[in-house]
CSV table of C-alpha atoms and ligand atoms in Angstrom, one decimal:
chain,number,residue,atom,x,y,z
A,213,MET,CA,0.0,0.0,0.0
A,214,SER,CA,3.0,2.2,0.3
A,215,GLU,CA,3.0,2.9,-3.4
A,216,ASP,CA,-0.1,5.1,-3.0
A,217,ARG,CA,1.7,8.1,-4.5
A,218,GLN,CA,3.5,6.1,-7.1
A,219,LYS,CA,1.5,6.9,-10.2
A,220,THR,CA,1.4,3.4,-11.5
A,221,ARG,CA,-0.1,3.4,-15.0
A,222,ASP,CA,1.2,0.1,-16.1
A,223,GLY,CA,-1.8,-2.2,-16.1
A,224,GLU,CA,-5.2,-2.3,-14.7
A,225,VAL,CA,-4.8,-5.6,-13.0
A,226,GLU,CA,-2.1,-4.5,-10.6
A,227,GLU,CA,-3.9,-1.2,-9.9
A,228,PHE,CA,-7.2,-3.0,-9.2
A,229,ALA,CA,-5.5,-5.2,-6.6
A,230,GLU,CA,-4.4,-2.2,-4.8
A,231,GLU,CA,-7.8,-0.5,-5.1
A,232,GLN,CA,-9.3,-3.4,-3.1
A,233,ALA,CA,-7.2,-2.3,-0.2
A,234,SER,CA,-8.2,1.3,-0.8
A,235,LEU,CA,-11.8,0.4,-0.9
A,236,TRP,CA,-11.5,-1.3,2.4
A,237,ARG,CA,-9.6,1.7,3.7
A,238,ILE,CA,-12.4,4.1,3.2
A,239,THR,CA,-14.4,2.2,5.8
A,240,LEU,CA,-11.7,2.5,8.4
A,241,SER,CA,-12.6,5.9,9.8
A,242,PRO,CA,-16.4,5.2,10.1
A,243,LEU,CA,-15.4,1.8,11.7
A,244,ALA,CA,-13.2,3.6,14.2
A,245,TRP,CA,-16.1,6.0,15.0
A,246,ALA,CA,-18.5,3.1,15.4
A,247,ALA,CA,-16.2,1.1,17.6
A,248,HIS,CA,-15.5,4.1,19.8
A,249,PHE,CA,-19.2,4.7,20.1
A,250,VAL,CA,-20.0,1.2,21.2
A,251,ILE,CA,-17.0,0.9,23.5
A,252,CYS,CA,-17.8,4.2,25.3
A,253,TYR,CA,-21.5,3.5,25.7
A,254,GLY,CA,-21.0,-0.1,26.6
A,255,LEU,CA,-18.2,0.4,29.1
A,256,VAL,CA,-19.9,3.3,30.9
A,257,ALA,CA,-23.2,1.4,31.1
A,258,LEU,CA,-21.5,-1.7,32.3
A,259,SER,CA,-19.4,0.0,35.0
A,260,CYS,CA,-22.5,1.9,36.3
A,261,ALA,CA,-24.6,-1.3,36.4
A,262,LYS,CA,-21.9,-3.4,38.0
A,263,GLY,CA,-20.6,-0.7,40.3
A,264,LEU,CA,-17.1,-0.6,38.7
A,265,PRO,CA,-15.0,2.5,39.4
A,266,VAL,CA,-16.6,4.8,36.8
A,267,GLU,CA,-14.1,7.6,37.3
A,268,SER,CA,-11.2,5.5,36.1
A,269,VAL,CA,-13.3,4.2,33.3
A,270,ARG,CA,-14.0,7.8,32.3
A,271,GLN,CA,-10.4,8.8,32.4
A,272,GLY,CA,-9.4,5.7,30.4
A,273,LEU,CA,-12.0,6.4,27.8
A,274,ILE,CA,-10.8,10.0,27.4
A,275,VAL,CA,-7.3,8.7,26.6
A,276,PHE,CA,-8.9,6.1,24.3
A,277,SER,CA,-10.8,8.9,22.5
A,278,VAL,CA,-7.6,10.8,21.9
A,279,VAL,CA,-6.0,7.7,20.4
A,280,VAL,CA,-9.0,7.1,18.2
A,281,LEU,CA,-9.0,10.8,17.1
A,282,ALA,CA,-5.3,10.5,16.2
A,283,LEU,CA,-6.0,7.3,14.3
A,284,ILE,CA,-8.8,9.0,12.3
A,285,GLY,CA,-6.5,12.0,11.7
A,286,TRP,CA,-3.8,9.7,10.3
A,287,ILE,CA,-6.2,7.9,8.1
A,288,GLY,CA,-7.6,11.2,6.9
A,289,TRP,CA,-4.1,12.5,6.1
A,290,ARG,CA,-3.3,9.4,4.1
A,291,ALA,CA,-6.6,9.8,2.2
A,292,TRP,CA,-5.9,13.4,1.5
A,293,ARG,CA,-2.6,12.5,-0.1
A,294,GLN,CA,-4.3,9.8,-2.1
A,295,TRP,CA,-6.8,12.2,-3.4
A,296,ASP,CA,-3.9,14.5,-4.2
A,297,VAL,CA,-6.2,17.4,-5.3
A,298,ARG,CA,-3.5,20.0,-5.0
A,299,GLU,CA,-1.2,18.2,-7.3
A,300,THR,CA,-3.8,17.2,-9.9
A,301,GLY,CA,-6.2,20.1,-9.5
A,302,ASP,CA,-8.9,17.6,-10.2
A,303,TYR,CA,-11.7,17.6,-7.6
A,304,LEU,CA,-14.0,15.1,-9.0
A,305,ASN,CA,-12.0,12.5,-10.9
A,306,GLN,CA,-14.8,11.6,-13.2
A,307,GLN,CA,-12.8,9.9,-15.9
A,308,GLY,CA,-13.2,6.3,-14.8
A,309,LYS,CA,-9.6,5.5,-15.4
A,310,ALA,CA,-7.6,3.5,-12.8
A,311,GLU,CA,-6.0,6.7,-11.5
A,312,ASP,CA,-9.3,8.4,-11.2
A,313,ARG,CA,-10.7,5.5,-9.2
A,314,HIS,CA,-7.7,5.6,-7.0
A,315,ARG,CA,-8.0,9.4,-6.4
A,316,PHE,CA,-11.7,9.2,-5.9
A,317,LEU,CA,-11.4,6.6,-3.2
A,318,GLY,CA,-9.0,8.9,-1.5
A,319,HIS,CA,-11.4,11.8,-1.7
A,320,ALA,CA,-14.2,9.6,-0.2
A,321,ALA,CA,-12.1,8.4,2.6
A,322,PHE,CA,-11.0,11.9,3.4
A,323,LEU,CA,-14.5,13.2,3.7
A,324,LEU,CA,-15.5,10.1,5.7
A,325,SER,CA,-12.6,10.8,8.1
A,326,ILE,CA,-13.8,14.4,8.6
A,327,ILE,CA,-17.3,13.3,9.6
A,328,SER,CA,-16.0,10.4,11.7
A,329,PHE,CA,-13.6,12.8,13.5
A,330,ILE,CA,-16.6,15.1,14.3
A,331,GLY,CA,-18.6,12.2,15.4
A,332,VAL,CA,-15.9,11.0,17.8
A,333,VAL,CA,-15.6,14.5,19.3
A,334,PHE,CA,-19.3,14.7,19.9
A,335,VAL,CA,-19.4,11.2,21.5
A,336,SER,CA,-16.4,12.1,23.7
A,337,LEU,CA,-17.8,15.4,25.0
A,338,PRO,CA,-20.0,13.8,27.8
A,339,LEU,CA,-16.8,12.1,29.1
A,340,LEU,CA,-15.3,15.5,29.6
A,341,LEU,CA,-18.4,17.3,30.9
A,342,LEU,CA,-20.1,14.7,33.1
A,343,GLU,CA,-19.0,12.6,36.0
A,344,GLY,CA,-20.5,9.7,37.8
A,345,CYS,CA,-23.5,7.6,36.9
A,346,GLY,CA,-26.4,9.9,37.7
B,300,MET,CA,-56.2,34.6,26.3
B,301,GLY,CA,-58.4,37.6,26.7
B,302,ALA,CA,-55.5,39.7,28.0
B,303,ARG,CA,-53.4,38.8,25.0
B,304,SER,CA,-55.9,39.6,22.3
B,305,GLY,CA,-54.1,42.9,21.7
B,306,GLU,CA,-51.1,41.1,20.4
B,307,TYR,CA,-52.5,40.3,17.1
B,308,GLY,CA,-53.7,43.8,16.2
B,309,SER,CA,-50.4,44.6,14.5
B,310,LEU,CA,-50.4,41.4,12.5
B,311,ARG,CA,-53.7,42.0,10.7
B,312,ARG,CA,-51.9,43.1,7.6
B,313,VAL,CA,-50.1,39.8,7.0
B,314,ASP,CA,-51.2,38.6,3.6
B,315,GLY,CA,-51.9,35.2,2.1
B,316,ILE,CA,-53.8,32.1,3.0
B,317,GLY,CA,-51.7,31.4,6.1
B,318,ALA,CA,-52.5,34.8,7.7
B,319,PRO,CA,-55.9,33.9,9.3
B,320,PHE,CA,-54.5,30.8,10.8
B,321,PHE,CA,-51.5,32.6,12.0
B,322,VAL,CA,-53.5,35.4,13.6
B,323,LEU,CA,-56.0,33.0,15.2
B,324,GLY,CA,-53.3,30.5,16.2
B,325,LEU,CA,-50.9,33.0,17.8
B,326,PRO,CA,-52.8,33.8,21.0
B,327,LEU,CA,-53.5,30.1,21.5
B,328,PHE,CA,-49.8,29.5,21.0
B,329,LEU,CA,-48.8,32.2,23.4
B,330,SER,CA,-51.3,31.3,26.1
B,331,ALA,CA,-49.6,27.9,26.3
B,332,CYS,CA,-46.4,29.7,27.5
B,333,SER,CA,-47.9,30.7,30.8
B,334,GLY,CA,-49.5,28.6,33.4
B,335,ARG,CA,-48.6,26.2,36.3
B,336,GLN,CA,-47.4,23.4,34.1
B,337,SER,CA,-45.2,25.4,31.7
B,338,ALA,CA,-41.4,25.1,31.3
B,339,LEU,CA,-41.5,28.6,30.0
B,340,ASP,CA,-43.3,30.1,33.0
B,341,VAL,CA,-40.2,29.7,35.1
B,342,ALA,CA,-40.4,29.3,38.9
B,343,GLY,CA,-37.0,27.6,39.6
B,344,GLU,CA,-33.3,27.9,39.0
B,345,ASP,CA,-33.1,24.8,36.9
B,346,ALA,CA,-36.1,25.6,34.8
B,347,ALA,CA,-34.5,29.1,34.2
B,348,ALA,CA,-31.4,27.5,32.8
B,349,ILE,CA,-33.4,25.2,30.5
B,350,SER,CA,-35.7,28.0,29.2
B,351,LEU,CA,-32.7,30.2,28.5
B,352,LEU,CA,-31.3,27.4,26.3
B,353,PHE,CA,-34.7,27.0,24.7
B,354,TRP,CA,-35.1,30.7,23.8
B,355,VAL,CA,-31.6,30.9,22.4
B,356,MET,CA,-32.2,27.9,20.3
B,357,PHE,CA,-35.6,29.2,19.2
B,358,GLY,CA,-34.2,32.7,18.3
B,359,ALA,CA,-31.3,31.1,16.4
B,360,ALA,CA,-33.8,28.8,14.6
B,361,CYS,CA,-35.8,31.8,13.6
B,362,LEU,CA,-32.8,33.6,12.3
B,363,LEU,CA,-31.7,30.6,10.3
B,364,TRP,CA,-35.1,30.2,8.9
B,365,VAL,CA,-35.2,33.8,7.8
B,366,ALA,CA,-31.7,33.6,6.4
B,367,MET,CA,-32.3,30.5,4.4
B,368,ASN,CA,-35.6,31.6,3.0
B,369,GLY,CA,-34.2,35.0,2.4
B,370,LEU,CA,-31.4,33.6,0.4
B,371,PHE,CA,-33.7,31.4,-1.5
B,372,PHE,CA,-36.0,34.3,-2.3
B,373,PHE,CA,-33.0,36.4,-3.3
B,374,LEU,CA,-31.6,33.8,-5.6
B,375,SER,CA,-34.9,32.7,-7.2
B,376,ARG,CA,-36.8,36.0,-7.4
B,377,ILE,CA,-34.5,39.0,-7.1
B,378,ARG,CA,-31.3,37.8,-8.8
B,379,PRO,CA,-32.0,34.5,-10.6
B,380,GLY,CA,-29.4,33.1,-12.9
B,381,GLN,CA,-26.1,31.5,-12.6
B,382,PHE,CA,-24.6,31.5,-9.1
B,383,PRO,CA,-21.0,32.7,-9.3
B,384,ASP,CA,-18.7,29.7,-9.0
B,385,ARG,CA,-16.3,31.3,-6.6
B,386,TYR,CA,-19.0,31.5,-3.9
B,387,VAL,CA,-20.0,27.8,-4.2
B,388,GLN,CA,-17.1,26.3,-2.3
B,389,PRO,CA,-17.1,28.7,0.6
B,390,LEU,CA,-20.9,28.5,0.9
B,391,LEU,CA,-20.9,24.7,0.9
B,392,ILE,CA,-18.0,24.2,3.3
B,393,GLY,CA,-18.8,27.2,5.5
B,394,GLY,CA,-22.5,26.9,5.6
B,395,GLY,CA,-22.7,23.2,5.1
B,396,ILE,CA,-20.0,21.9,7.3
B,397,LEU,CA,-18.2,24.5,9.5
B,398,LEU,CA,-21.3,26.4,10.7
B,399,PRO,CA,-23.4,23.4,11.7
B,400,THR,CA,-20.5,21.7,13.3
B,401,VAL,CA,-19.6,24.6,15.4
B,402,LEU,CA,-23.2,25.5,16.3
B,403,LEU,CA,-24.0,21.9,17.2
B,404,ALA,CA,-20.8,21.5,19.2
B,405,ALA,CA,-21.6,24.7,21.1
B,406,LEU,CA,-25.1,23.6,21.9
B,407,LEU,CA,-23.9,20.2,23.0
B,408,VAL,CA,-21.4,21.7,25.3
B,409,TRP,CA,-23.9,24.1,26.7
B,410,GLY,CA,-26.6,21.4,27.2
B,411,LEU,CA,-24.2,18.9,28.8
B,412,GLY,CA,-22.9,21.6,31.0
B,413,LEU,CA,-26.4,22.0,32.4
B,414,LEU,CA,-26.7,18.4,33.5
B,415,PRO,CA,-24.4,18.4,36.6
B,416,ASP,CA,-26.4,21.3,38.0
B,417,GLN,CA,-29.6,19.3,37.7
B,418,ARG,CA,-28.0,16.7,40.0
B,419,ALA,CA,-26.3,19.2,42.4
B,420,PRO,CA,-26.4,18.1,46.0
B,421,GLY,CA,-29.3,19.5,48.0
B,422,ASP,CA,-29.3,21.7,51.1
B,423,GLY,CA,-30.6,19.0,53.4
B,424,LEU,CA,-34.1,17.9,52.6
B,425,ARG,CA,-34.4,14.8,50.5
B,426,ILE,CA,-37.7,13.6,49.0
B,427,LYS,CA,-38.0,10.1,47.9
B,428,VAL,CA,-40.6,9.6,45.2
B,429,THR,CA,-41.7,6.2,43.8
B,430,GLY,CA,-43.7,6.0,40.6
B,431,GLU,CA,-46.6,3.5,40.9
B,432,GLN,CA,-49.4,2.7,38.5
B,433,TRP,CA,-50.7,5.5,38.5
B,434,TRP,CA,-49.8,7.5,41.5
B,435,TRP,CA,-46.8,8.7,43.5
B,436,ARG,CA,-45.5,7.3,46.8
B,437,VAL,CA,-43.7,10.2,48.6
B,438,GLU,CA,-41.3,10.1,51.6
B,439,TYR,CA,-39.8,13.2,53.2
B,440,TRP,CA,-36.3,12.7,54.7
B,441,PRO,CA,-35.3,16.0,56.4
B,442,GLU,CA,-31.6,16.2,57.3
B,443,GLY,CA,-30.7,13.7,59.9
B,444,ALA,CA,-34.1,12.0,60.0
B,445,GLU,CA,-34.1,8.3,60.8
B,446,ALA,CA,-37.6,7.6,59.6
B,447,PRO,CA,-39.4,9.3,56.7
B,448,VAL,CA,-42.6,11.2,56.7
B,449,VAL,CA,-44.8,9.2,54.4
B,450,THR,CA,-47.4,10.7,52.2
B,451,ALA,CA,-48.5,10.5,48.5
B,452,ASN,CA,-49.5,12.4,45.4
B,453,GLU,CA,-48.3,15.8,46.3
B,454,ILE,CA,-44.9,17.5,46.7
B,455,ARG,CA,-44.3,20.3,49.1
B,456,MET,CA,-41.0,22.1,49.3
B,457,PRO,CA,-39.5,25.2,50.8
B,458,VAL,CA,-38.7,28.1,48.5
B,459,GLY,CA,-35.0,29.0,48.0
B,460,GLU,CA,-33.6,25.6,49.1
B,461,ARG,CA,-32.2,23.0,46.8
B,462,VAL,CA,-34.2,19.8,47.4
B,463,GLU,CA,-32.9,16.5,46.3
B,464,PHE,CA,-35.3,14.0,44.8
B,465,LEU,CA,-34.5,10.3,44.9
B,466,LEU,CA,-36.5,8.6,42.3
B,467,GLY,CA,-37.6,5.0,41.8
B,468,ALA,CA,-40.5,3.0,40.3
B,469,ASP,CA,-42.6,0.0,41.2
B,470,LYS,CA,-43.2,-2.0,38.1
B,471,VAL,CA,-42.7,0.1,35.0
B,472,ILE,CA,-40.8,3.2,34.0
B,473,HIS,CA,-42.2,6.6,34.8
B,474,SER,CA,-40.8,10.0,34.6
B,475,PHE,CA,-40.8,12.8,37.2
B,476,TRP,CA,-41.4,16.2,35.8
B,477,ILE,CA,-42.3,19.6,37.3
B,478,PRO,CA,-41.9,21.8,34.2
B,479,ALA,CA,-42.0,25.1,36.0
B,480,LEU,CA,-39.1,24.0,38.3
B,481,GLY,CA,-36.8,22.0,36.2
B,482,GLY,CA,-36.0,19.1,33.8
B,483,LYS,CA,-37.6,15.7,33.8
B,484,MET,CA,-35.9,12.6,35.2
B,485,ASP,CA,-36.9,9.0,34.4
B,486,MET,CA,-37.8,6.6,37.3
B,487,PHE,CA,-36.8,3.0,36.9
B,488,PRO,CA,-37.8,-0.1,38.8
B,489,GLY,CA,-34.8,-1.3,40.8
B,490,ARG,CA,-32.6,1.7,40.2
B,491,GLU,CA,-32.4,5.0,41.9
B,492,THR,CA,-32.1,8.2,39.9
B,493,ARG,CA,-31.7,11.7,41.2
B,494,VAL,CA,-32.7,15.2,40.3
B,495,SER,CA,-32.4,18.3,42.4
B,496,LEU,CA,-34.6,21.3,42.2
B,497,ARG,CA,-34.5,24.8,43.7
B,498,ALA,CA,-37.7,26.7,43.6
B,499,GLU,CA,-37.4,30.5,43.3
B,500,ARG,CA,-40.9,31.6,44.1
B,501,THR,CA,-43.8,30.2,46.1
B,502,GLY,CA,-46.9,28.9,44.3
B,503,VAL,CA,-48.6,25.8,43.1
B,504,PHE,CA,-47.1,24.1,40.1
B,505,ARG,CA,-48.3,21.0,38.3
B,506,GLY,CA,-46.1,17.9,37.9
B,507,GLN,CA,-46.9,15.2,35.4
B,508,CYS,CA,-45.6,11.7,34.6
B,509,ALA,CA,-43.7,12.1,31.4
B,510,GLU,CA,-43.1,8.5,30.3
B,511,PHE,CA,-45.9,6.4,29.0
B,512,CYS,CA,-46.7,3.9,31.8
B,513,GLY,CA,-50.0,2.3,30.9
B,514,ALA,CA,-53.7,3.0,30.5
B,515,SER,CA,-53.9,5.9,33.0
B,516,HIS,CA,-50.5,7.5,32.3
B,517,ALA,CA,-52.2,10.8,31.4
B,518,TRP,CA,-54.0,10.8,34.7
B,519,MET,CA,-50.8,10.5,36.7
B,520,ALA,CA,-50.0,14.0,37.9
B,521,PHE,CA,-49.5,15.8,41.1
B,522,GLU,CA,-49.5,19.3,42.6
B,523,THR,CA,-46.2,20.9,43.8
B,524,VAL,CA,-46.6,23.4,46.6
B,525,VAL,CA,-43.7,25.7,47.0
B,526,MET,CA,-43.9,27.3,50.5
B,527,GLU,CA,-42.0,29.7,52.7
B,528,PRO,CA,-39.5,27.7,54.8
B,529,ASP,CA,-41.4,28.3,58.1
B,530,THR,CA,-44.7,27.3,56.7
B,531,PHE,CA,-43.1,24.3,55.2
B,532,ASP,CA,-41.6,23.2,58.5
B,533,ALA,CA,-44.9,23.6,60.2
B,534,TRP,CA,-46.7,21.6,57.4
B,535,LEU,CA,-44.1,18.8,57.6
B,536,GLU,CA,-44.5,18.5,61.3
B,537,ALA,CA,-48.3,18.2,61.0
B,538,GLU,CA,-47.9,15.8,58.1
B,539,ALA,CA,-45.7,13.6,60.3
B,540,GLY,CA,-48.5,13.3,62.9
B,541,ASP,CA,-51.3,10.7,63.0
B,542,ALA,CA,-54.6,11.2,61.4
B,543,LEU,CA,-57.2,13.4,63.1
B,544,MET,CA,-60.0,11.4,64.9
B,545,PRO,CA,-63.4,12.0,63.4
B,546,VAL,CA,-65.7,13.9,65.8
B,547,GLU,CA,-69.2,14.2,64.4
B,548,GLY,CA,-71.7,11.5,63.2
B,549,ALA,CA,-71.1,11.1,59.5
B,550,ALA,CA,-67.3,11.1,59.7
B,551,THR,CA,-67.3,8.6,62.6
B,552,ARG,CA,-69.6,6.3,60.6
B,553,GLY,CA,-67.2,6.8,57.6
B,554,ALA,CA,-64.2,5.8,59.7
B,555,ALA,CA,-65.9,2.5,60.7
B,556,LEU,CA,-67.0,1.9,57.0
B,557,PHE,CA,-63.4,2.5,56.0
B,558,LEU,CA,-62.3,-0.4,58.1
B,559,SER,CA,-65.3,-2.7,57.5
B,560,GLN,CA,-65.1,-2.3,53.7
B,561,GLY,CA,-61.5,-3.4,53.7
B,562,CYS,CA,-60.0,-0.1,52.5
B,563,GLY,CA,-57.3,-0.6,55.1
B,564,ALA,CA,-56.0,-3.6,53.3
B,565,CYS,CA,-54.6,-1.2,50.7
B,566,HIS,CA,-54.4,2.2,52.4
B,567,THR,CA,-52.6,3.4,55.6
B,568,ILE,CA,-54.3,5.9,57.9
B,569,ARG,CA,-51.8,6.4,60.7
B,570,GLY,CA,-53.3,6.1,64.1
B,571,THR,CA,-55.9,3.6,62.9
B,572,GLU,CA,-55.9,-0.1,62.1
B,573,ALA,CA,-55.5,0.7,58.4
B,574,VAL,CA,-51.9,-0.1,57.5
B,575,GLY,CA,-52.2,-1.3,53.8
B,576,GLN,CA,-49.3,-0.5,51.5
B,577,VAL,CA,-50.8,-1.1,48.1
B,578,GLY,CA,-52.3,2.3,47.6
B,579,PRO,CA,-51.5,5.9,48.6
B,580,ASP,CA,-51.2,6.8,52.3
B,581,LEU,CA,-54.4,8.6,53.3
B,582,THR,CA,-53.4,9.9,56.7
B,583,HIS,CA,-53.8,13.5,55.6
B,584,VAL,CA,-55.6,13.1,52.3
B,585,GLY,CA,-58.1,15.8,53.1
B,586,GLY,CA,-55.3,18.3,53.2
B,587,ARG,CA,-54.1,17.7,49.7
B,588,LEU,CA,-54.9,19.9,46.7
B,589,SER,CA,-55.8,17.0,44.4
B,590,LEU,CA,-57.4,13.6,44.6
B,591,GLY,CA,-56.4,10.5,42.6
B,592,ALA,CA,-52.9,11.9,41.6
B,593,GLY,CA,-54.1,15.1,40.1
B,594,ARG,CA,-57.3,13.5,38.8
B,595,MET,CA,-59.6,16.1,40.5
B,596,GLY,CA,-60.0,18.5,43.3
B,597,VAL,CA,-60.4,17.6,47.0
B,598,SER,CA,-64.0,18.0,48.1
B,599,THR,CA,-66.7,15.8,49.6
B,600,ALA,CA,-68.3,15.4,46.2
B,601,GLY,CA,-64.9,14.5,44.8
B,602,PHE,CA,-64.4,11.7,47.3
B,603,THR,CA,-67.8,10.3,46.6
B,604,ARG,CA,-67.2,10.3,42.9
B,605,TRP,CA,-63.8,8.8,43.4
B,606,ILE,CA,-64.9,5.9,45.6
B,607,GLY,CA,-68.0,5.2,43.7
B,608,HIS,CA,-66.6,5.4,40.1
B,609,THR,CA,-62.8,4.8,40.5
B,610,GLU,CA,-62.5,2.6,37.4
B,611,ALA,CA,-64.4,5.1,35.2
B,612,LEU,CA,-62.2,7.9,36.4
B,613,LYS,CA,-59.0,6.0,36.0
B,614,PRO,CA,-58.9,3.1,33.5
B,615,GLU,CA,-57.3,-0.1,34.8
B,616,VAL,CA,-56.8,1.4,38.3
B,617,GLN,CA,-56.0,-1.1,41.0
B,618,MET,CA,-58.6,0.2,43.3
B,619,PRO,CA,-62.1,-1.4,42.8
B,620,SER,CA,-65.1,0.9,42.3
B,621,TYR,CA,-67.3,0.8,45.4
B,622,ASP,CA,-70.5,1.4,43.3
B,623,PHE,CA,-72.4,-1.0,45.5
B,624,LEU,CA,-72.3,1.3,48.5
B,625,SER,CA,-75.3,3.5,49.1
B,626,THR,CA,-75.2,7.2,48.6
B,627,GLU,CA,-75.3,7.7,52.4
B,628,GLU,CA,-72.4,5.3,52.9
B,629,LEU,CA,-70.3,7.0,50.2
B,630,ASP,CA,-71.1,10.4,51.8
B,631,ASP,CA,-70.0,9.1,55.2
B,632,LEU,CA,-66.7,7.9,53.8
B,633,ALA,CA,-66.3,11.2,52.0
B,634,GLN,CA,-67.0,13.2,55.2
B,635,TYR,CA,-64.4,11.1,57.0
B,636,LEU,CA,-61.7,11.5,54.4
B,637,VAL,CA,-62.2,15.2,53.7
B,638,GLY,CA,-61.7,15.8,57.4
B,639,LEU,CA,-58.3,14.1,57.4
B,640,LYS,CA,-56.4,17.4,57.1
C,293,CU,CU1,-46.7,7.7,33.1
């Protein structure tokens, strides 16, 4: 996958194999968001129901949130480079060629990373603003 | 509504088909803002925080509505034609992503910031409320108390003090809500939730169950009486005492009927043989402002109606209708109960 920026134009077959990875990659940010959501809600509910130390759980989840945000940031950065709009000046990549598919998937992954980042921030806010089980 | 009729005078010139509806609807709409069960007719610190949030959101929503429709009007009627390309990107990113994200984040932080206050520790008095189908079991725990003062279907609290409510439920989920004083809080069987309220002015405010809990959910309400601290203390002391003994004929006959008809299997009247726990404590039922958890006012006629037609007044209620009792018997019971101040 490291040859993202390498403009391989020598054969659809090779390119397509790489595109499968890229196709999978666009789901990474939303997956991280979903996992973060489930883990936060699940753990807090569990520790409140079972009387576990919710304060340590809260602090742990704050650290976890920062890690997830960094992960999404990194995925987003990679996607931004794959889109490479500054270099190519092509926003939409409508040509249907292998390179366009490649760049378009970068574009999609980049936008999905933005929304996932915002989602994770929103899910994390209660961790910062609320304490205890209520 | 009458007092507000002046408010639509200036709106008469609104044109179009919506105008009559608007003009007729507005006073109705506004009249809903005041009253003893309105979150906008604020009587407590917590309700004030919520209504400020509401008005800011409402104002912002109006602004947004005017801005969007203004823009639409401008682009479709005043300056139709091609929208300059260079504005597209900033408008999409600024108006479509940045602005909503920032606004929603700000509202989220504000809203979440209100929550800890709604659970702030109280000044001493704790009131334990249990949601039953379809009434409220109430226990007062003043600071340092070892046993509670048990009553039902009414909340009294001192003005200016933060009172902590410990909430629970019997069989199904209910929700405790006094809109004029603060936000609502769900009540769960087997789990204690908390909400704390600080009333800022005396008065009578209506509370209502805010979570569907069965056939008579809509009839599950209560009165909240906010009193001066002295008056409250005196009231609580009286409430802690046993029931008054009936003195004259009808009420004495009523007291005997109460026991012979088996009412005491479900109801407690302290100082008598009635110690039932199924239904509300009736020790001071005559001193309440409402009967049947907000179903109607307290009066002799009210008691007769309640005892004789319970199931008609509250669908699926657990108390049987005593429609087989004679009018005289019902009246005796009513005389007895109304005297339990
Ligand atoms: Cu209900």
